[in-house]
Amino acid sequence: MSSAPEFITLTSYREYPVEDMQRRATEFNDSLQRRRTVRHFSDRPVPRGVIEDCLRAAGTAPSGANMQPWRFVVVSNPEMKSRIRVASEDEEHDFYERRAPQEWLDALAPLGTDSDKPFLETAPYLIAIFAEKTGLLPDGRSVKHYYVQESVGIATGMLITALHNAGLASLTHTPSPMNFLNDILGRPQNEKPFLLLVVGYPAEAAAVPNIHRKPLEEIATFVE
Ligand code: IYR
């Protein structure tokens, strides 16, 4: 059964004078340029309310047919974090020692990563992000979701941005395969692990690799 569309007036949109628009764009870029992926985390606690608001912000992401096919599982329980670390390091060990082709290892070399993942226990929060290929209606029927990877990817980007804006650091961690997250966190099979986001304050004097971002000319083309 399809339902007729229902419209309401757009009242939330805000237009800014052009100078304000430019200033806001510049300031937002300045802020995002300071974002770095961090692998050395402090164990300092982070208020849960901040995480909740960042997740609400992520939940505003556009999604295919508005299905909102994301599920965020926020883990602060030390025993759970430790189980996730063990399972993740198992996968990563296999990746670095056996599965990764030399080309991939070469690409990772500037980042200095290895199979040791202490941050999975140190950081106050691990946010396991799941993509729902299908959803469950209240009556128990299953409903198909569309553009799931795109939608969850956008929501994840917005979450990373919201966390940065709040003054928190994050790390996108992708042990592969990540099915162990379903087992450890008791998630149903329609939820596919998308990414593990490590969240917290950077450790004091945390070091980051000396890598650079491509300039605008390399990432954008204007067809005028
Ligand atoms: N998942 C591994 C390897 C890894 C892969 C990519 I692509 C990276 O950008 C970084 C790491 C790990 O987390 O170490």
PDB file of N, CA, C and O in Angstrom, residues 84 117 147 152 218:
ATOM      1  N   ILE A  84      36.023  -6.401  22.135  1.00  0.00           N
ATOM      2  CA  ILE A  84      36.134  -5.856  20.774  1.00  0.00           C
ATOM      3  C   ILE A  84      37.601  -5.713  20.388  1.00  0.00           C
ATOM      4  O   ILE A  84      38.003  -6.031  19.271  1.00  0.00           O
ATOM      5  N   LYS A 117      45.952  -2.497  18.730  1.00  0.00           N
ATOM      6  CA  LYS A 117      44.868  -1.501  18.791  1.00  0.00           C
ATOM      7  C   LYS A 117      44.507  -1.140  20.232  1.00  0.00           C
ATOM      8  O   LYS A 117      43.354  -1.309  20.672  1.00  0.00           O
ATOM      9  N   TYR A 147      20.033   2.599  -1.189  1.00  0.00           N
ATOM     10  CA  TYR A 147      21.265   3.390  -1.072  1.00  0.00           C
ATOM     11  C   TYR A 147      21.825   3.336   0.346  1.00  0.00           C
ATOM     12  O   TYR A 147      22.117   4.367   0.961  1.00  0.00           O
ATOM     13  N   VAL A 152      24.521   5.570   5.000  1.00  0.00           N
ATOM     14  CA  VAL A 152      25.267   5.370   6.251  1.00  0.00           C
ATOM     15  C   VAL A 152      26.617   6.090   6.181  1.00  0.00           C
ATOM     16  O   VAL A 152      27.099   6.627   7.179  1.00  0.00           O
ATOM     17  N   GLU A 218      43.148  19.853  -6.938  1.00  0.00           N
ATOM     18  CA  GLU A 218      43.253  18.415  -7.205  1.00  0.00           C
ATOM     19  C   GLU A 218      41.963  17.655  -6.913  1.00  0.00           C
ATOM     20  O   GLU A 218      41.778  16.539  -7.386  1.00  0.00           O
TER      21      GLU A 218
END
